[in-house]
Amino acid sequence: MNTSLGDRISGLREFRDLTQEQLADRAGVHVDTIRKLEQGQRHSARLTTLRALARALDVQLERLVGQVTVTRQLTDDGGGLIALRDAIQDINTLPGVLAGDNLEDPPAEDAWVDDIRDATSKYWHGYYSELAGTLPLLLRDGRAAVRESPTERVWRQLALVYQLAACLATQAGHPDWAYTAVEKQLAAAARASDPLMEAMAVSTLSWVLLRQGRWEQAQDIAVRKAESVEPSFLKSPPAQLAVYGNLLMAAATPAARRNNHDDAQQFLSAAEAAAVRSGKVSAYGTAFSVVDVRTQKVNISLAGSEPRPGAALGFADDVNVGAISRPVHSAAYRLDLAQAQYQTGDSDSALTTLLEVEEDQPEWMRFQALATSTVREMLERERRRSAPLRSLAARLGVEPLC
């Protein structure tokens, strides 16, 4: 049986031998919040509160919120999340470890590159189980490829595979694996002599740190790297503008979560200017356009200790959903929209939006803490809990209230 957020807080607090008052003091939150969570009177809390509690309990944020860490499908061909961990944390690549004799044969380079392109598409379509089944082999093939033919092109493609591994591991609730994958992405990008790939890896690392609750570091590294690759708006190629813009968007989210909304808006204003100049760009395993920046404005309006759902809905008026090129990105935007709708009292529209997202991205949605927390709030506060809401809660693993 799934444990509730209150059960996890209570268990960790008792393990740390803390009273509710002591935990409240360490976390800087009101003791009534902890009491209500542990007693089941509340079933969710703001992300800033959860982060403070996780730090006070000295545990990862993912463990506290009970994030899903498994994909739905099992594979019989050596794939899966544990195989992905083993491929990322390959012991044969460690200094001082003698590699075994059973080294992989190198793949046909062009076929491997095609497989990477297909894997990238799977990620942005939310096909996580399929990707978990193929990504470990792509990593093993990549190491064999650079061993056989260590060209800059091969190193660049291997960096893309590690980027995918970092993103999938983060989505699946394993940020420590993701951190290792980004380390290897950065090393491969350096071997490829590609500063923009290195910058894209820093953007990925910023996201990993964000998911770990390390918001100050997530913002700092993204800003510093953006400054180092800042383009000339008249001379720089679209790819440089896109990477620069992605770094600014990466910096905006942790800034907003730290309640620095003015800084976040400045980052996004600069990113939108870059997007206007670059046009739509697909490079380095991701995409960048004006609509990507505008969806982020919705997201940051909901961040921090005092979310602004009205402002989020205002920014949403400028978003052309049909122009969003990546299905997972479209789902993430609509999840933010549902949260804004619910916070402004439009529960019916919020539920409709959530059900639409689930229909489009059923597997992706199970990994989203925002989806489960929104549904918990709706179950907790709505007087009339409709059958569609209860059914959605059950599918997301949200325990029904007594």
PDB file of N, CA, C and O in Angstrom, residues 322-353:
ATOM      1  N   GLY A 322      -1.176  24.666 -30.128  1.00  0.00           N
ATOM      2  CA  GLY A 322      -0.891  23.923 -31.342  1.00  0.00           C
ATOM      3  C   GLY A 322       0.514  24.128 -31.871  1.00  0.00           C
ATOM      4  O   GLY A 322       0.998  23.322 -32.669  1.00  0.00           O
ATOM      5  N   ALA A 323       1.183  25.198 -31.434  1.00  0.00           N
ATOM      6  CA  ALA A 323       2.535  25.478 -31.901  1.00  0.00           C
ATOM      7  C   ALA A 323       3.595  24.778 -31.059  1.00  0.00           C
ATOM      8  O   ALA A 323       4.789  24.813 -31.409  1.00  0.00           O
ATOM      9  N   ILE A 324       3.203  24.147 -29.956  1.00  0.00           N
ATOM     10  CA  ILE A 324       4.167  23.434 -29.110  1.00  0.00           C
ATOM     11  C   ILE A 324       4.566  22.149 -29.831  1.00  0.00           C
ATOM     12  O   ILE A 324       3.721  21.307 -30.120  1.00  0.00           O
ATOM     13  N   SER A 325       5.847  21.996 -30.093  1.00  0.00           N
ATOM     14  CA  SER A 325       6.296  20.904 -30.958  1.00  0.00           C
ATOM     15  C   SER A 325       6.470  19.577 -30.238  1.00  0.00           C
ATOM     16  O   SER A 325       6.426  18.520 -30.872  1.00  0.00           O
ATOM     17  N   ARG A 326       6.655  19.587 -28.927  1.00  0.00           N
ATOM     18  CA  ARG A 326       6.943  18.355 -28.192  1.00  0.00           C
ATOM     19  C   ARG A 326       5.725  17.963 -27.348  1.00  0.00           C
ATOM     20  O   ARG A 326       5.282  18.751 -26.505  1.00  0.00           O
ATOM     21  N   PRO A 327       5.186  16.766 -27.557  1.00  0.00           N
ATOM     22  CA  PRO A 327       3.986  16.362 -26.817  1.00  0.00           C
ATOM     23  C   PRO A 327       4.140  16.441 -25.302  1.00  0.00           C
ATOM     24  O   PRO A 327       3.200  16.855 -24.608  1.00  0.00           O
ATOM     25  N   VAL A 328       5.284  16.057 -24.770  1.00  0.00           N
ATOM     26  CA  VAL A 328       5.479  16.120 -23.316  1.00  0.00           C
ATOM     27  C   VAL A 328       5.471  17.563 -22.835  1.00  0.00           C
ATOM     28  O   VAL A 328       4.944  17.870 -21.761  1.00  0.00           O
ATOM     29  N   HIS A 329       6.052  18.450 -23.624  1.00  0.00           N
ATOM     30  CA  HIS A 329       6.045  19.861 -23.249  1.00  0.00           C
ATOM     31  C   HIS A 329       4.621  20.401 -23.248  1.00  0.00           C
ATOM     32  O   HIS A 329       4.228  21.164 -22.367  1.00  0.00           O
ATOM     33  N   SER A 330       3.824  20.004 -24.233  1.00  0.00           N
ATOM     34  CA  SER A 330       2.424  20.410 -24.263  1.00  0.00           C
ATOM     35  C   SER A 330       1.684  19.918 -23.027  1.00  0.00           C
ATOM     36  O   SER A 330       0.893  20.657 -22.418  1.00  0.00           O
ATOM     37  N   ALA A 331       1.961  18.683 -22.628  1.00  0.00           N
ATOM     38  CA  ALA A 331       1.317  18.141 -21.432  1.00  0.00           C
ATOM     39  C   ALA A 331       1.736  18.904 -20.184  1.00  0.00           C
ATOM     40  O   ALA A 331       0.903  19.194 -19.310  1.00  0.00           O
ATOM     41  N   ALA A 332       3.019  19.241 -20.083  1.00  0.00           N
ATOM     42  CA  ALA A 332       3.505  19.977 -18.917  1.00  0.00           C
ATOM     43  C   ALA A 332       2.846  21.353 -18.834  1.00  0.00           C
ATOM     44  O   ALA A 332       2.461  21.806 -17.748  1.00  0.00           O
ATOM     45  N   TYR A 333       2.715  22.006 -19.977  1.00  0.00           N
ATOM     46  CA  TYR A 333       2.055  23.312 -19.987  1.00  0.00           C
ATOM     47  C   TYR A 333       0.604  23.187 -19.531  1.00  0.00           C
ATOM     48  O   TYR A 333       0.118  23.979 -18.705  1.00  0.00           O
ATOM     49  N   ARG A 334      -0.120  22.202 -20.045  1.00  0.00           N
ATOM     50  CA  ARG A 334      -1.526  22.054 -19.685  1.00  0.00           C
ATOM     51  C   ARG A 334      -1.695  21.639 -18.222  1.00  0.00           C
ATOM     52  O   ARG A 334      -2.703  21.964 -17.588  1.00  0.00           O
ATOM     53  N   LEU A 335      -0.703  20.943 -17.677  1.00  0.00           N
ATOM     54  CA  LEU A 335      -0.742  20.628 -16.253  1.00  0.00           C
ATOM     55  C   LEU A 335      -0.628  21.907 -15.424  1.00  0.00           C
ATOM     56  O   LEU A 335      -1.342  22.086 -14.424  1.00  0.00           O
ATOM     57  N   ASP A 336       0.255  22.807 -15.841  1.00  0.00           N
ATOM     58  CA  ASP A 336       0.330  24.118 -15.185  1.00  0.00           C
ATOM     59  C   ASP A 336      -0.989  24.866 -15.317  1.00  0.00           C
ATOM     60  O   ASP A 336      -1.463  25.496 -14.367  1.00  0.00           O
ATOM     61  N   LEU A 337      -1.587  24.792 -16.505  1.00  0.00           N
ATOM     62  CA  LEU A 337      -2.853  25.466 -16.739  1.00  0.00           C
ATOM     63  C   LEU A 337      -3.935  24.935 -15.802  1.00  0.00           C
ATOM     64  O   LEU A 337      -4.723  25.715 -15.234  1.00  0.00           O
ATOM     65  N   ALA A 338      -3.979  23.616 -15.620  1.00  0.00           N
ATOM     66  CA  ALA A 338      -4.957  23.020 -14.711  1.00  0.00           C
ATOM     67  C   ALA A 338      -4.762  23.522 -13.284  1.00  0.00           C
ATOM     68  O   ALA A 338      -5.737  23.803 -12.577  1.00  0.00           O
ATOM     69  N   GLN A 339      -3.504  23.630 -12.866  1.00  0.00           N
ATOM     70  CA  GLN A 339      -3.235  24.136 -11.518  1.00  0.00           C
ATOM     71  C   GLN A 339      -3.726  25.572 -11.378  1.00  0.00           C
ATOM     72  O   GLN A 339      -4.338  25.941 -10.362  1.00  0.00           O
ATOM     73  N   ALA A 340      -3.492  26.400 -12.393  1.00  0.00           N
ATOM     74  CA  ALA A 340      -3.953  27.787 -12.340  1.00  0.00           C
ATOM     75  C   ALA A 340      -5.477  27.847 -12.336  1.00  0.00           C
ATOM     76  O   ALA A 340      -6.073  28.653 -11.599  1.00  0.00           O
ATOM     77  N   GLN A 341      -6.116  27.015 -13.129  1.00  0.00           N
ATOM     78  CA  GLN A 341      -7.575  26.986 -13.148  1.00  0.00           C
ATOM     79  C   GLN A 341      -8.126  26.594 -11.780  1.00  0.00           C
ATOM     80  O   GLN A 341      -9.072  27.211 -11.278  1.00  0.00           O
ATOM     81  N   TYR A 342      -7.520  25.597 -11.162  1.00  0.00           N
ATOM     82  CA  TYR A 342      -8.013  25.153  -9.854  1.00  0.00           C
ATOM     83  C   TYR A 342      -7.797  26.234  -8.793  1.00  0.00           C
ATOM     84  O   TYR A 342      -8.687  26.500  -7.976  1.00  0.00           O
ATOM     85  N   GLN A 343      -6.637  26.880  -8.823  1.00  0.00           N
ATOM     86  CA  GLN A 343      -6.340  27.888  -7.806  1.00  0.00           C
ATOM     87  C   GLN A 343      -7.203  29.132  -7.951  1.00  0.00           C
ATOM     88  O   GLN A 343      -7.353  29.895  -6.990  1.00  0.00           O
ATOM     89  N   THR A 344      -7.770  29.356  -9.119  1.00  0.00           N
ATOM     90  CA  THR A 344      -8.678  30.488  -9.288  1.00  0.00           C
ATOM     91  C   THR A 344     -10.138  30.076  -9.106  1.00  0.00           C
ATOM     92  O   THR A 344     -11.052  30.850  -9.399  1.00  0.00           O
ATOM     93  N   GLY A 345     -10.368  28.842  -8.629  1.00  0.00           N
ATOM     94  CA  GLY A 345     -11.713  28.403  -8.298  1.00  0.00           C
ATOM     95  C   GLY A 345     -12.468  27.709  -9.409  1.00  0.00           C
ATOM     96  O   GLY A 345     -13.645  27.356  -9.227  1.00  0.00           O
ATOM     97  N   ASP A 346     -11.826  27.482 -10.545  1.00  0.00           N
ATOM     98  CA  ASP A 346     -12.501  26.833 -11.671  1.00  0.00           C
ATOM     99  C   ASP A 346     -12.167  25.342 -11.659  1.00  0.00           C
ATOM    100  O   ASP A 346     -11.417  24.835 -12.502  1.00  0.00           O
ATOM    101  N   SER A 347     -12.735  24.611 -10.708  1.00  0.00           N
ATOM    102  CA  SER A 347     -12.412  23.199 -10.530  1.00  0.00           C
ATOM    103  C   SER A 347     -12.856  22.350 -11.725  1.00  0.00           C
ATOM    104  O   SER A 347     -12.177  21.380 -12.088  1.00  0.00           O
ATOM    105  N   ASP A 348     -13.981  22.693 -12.316  1.00  0.00           N
ATOM    106  CA  ASP A 348     -14.473  21.904 -13.447  1.00  0.00           C
ATOM    107  C   ASP A 348     -13.508  21.976 -14.628  1.00  0.00           C
ATOM    108  O   ASP A 348     -13.196  20.949 -15.249  1.00  0.00           O
ATOM    109  N   SER A 349     -13.041  23.171 -14.937  1.00  0.00           N
ATOM    110  CA  SER A 349     -12.083  23.310 -16.041  1.00  0.00           C
ATOM    111  C   SER A 349     -10.767  22.608 -15.708  1.00  0.00           C
ATOM    112  O   SER A 349     -10.141  21.996 -16.576  1.00  0.00           O
ATOM    113  N   ALA A 350     -10.347  22.697 -14.441  1.00  0.00           N
ATOM    114  CA  ALA A 350      -9.115  22.038 -14.033  1.00  0.00           C
ATOM    115  C   ALA A 350      -9.208  20.531 -14.234  1.00  0.00           C
ATOM    116  O   ALA A 350      -8.285  19.895 -14.759  1.00  0.00           O
ATOM    117  N   LEU A 351     -10.335  19.941 -13.824  1.00  0.00           N
ATOM    118  CA  LEU A 351     -10.508  18.502 -13.988  1.00  0.00           C
ATOM    119  C   LEU A 351     -10.546  18.129 -15.465  1.00  0.00           C
ATOM    120  O   LEU A 351      -9.937  17.130 -15.883  1.00  0.00           O
ATOM    121  N   THR A 352     -11.232  18.916 -16.269  1.00  0.00           N
ATOM    122  CA  THR A 352     -11.281  18.649 -17.711  1.00  0.00           C
ATOM    123  C   THR A 352      -9.889  18.677 -18.313  1.00  0.00           C
ATOM    124  O   THR A 352      -9.513  17.795 -19.108  1.00  0.00           O
ATOM    125  N   THR A 353      -9.094  19.666 -17.926  1.00  0.00           N
ATOM    126  CA  THR A 353      -7.734  19.770 -18.447  1.00  0.00           C
ATOM    127  C   THR A 353      -6.887  18.584 -18.004  1.00  0.00           C
ATOM    128  O   THR A 353      -6.132  18.003 -18.798  1.00  0.00           O
TER     129      THR A 353
END
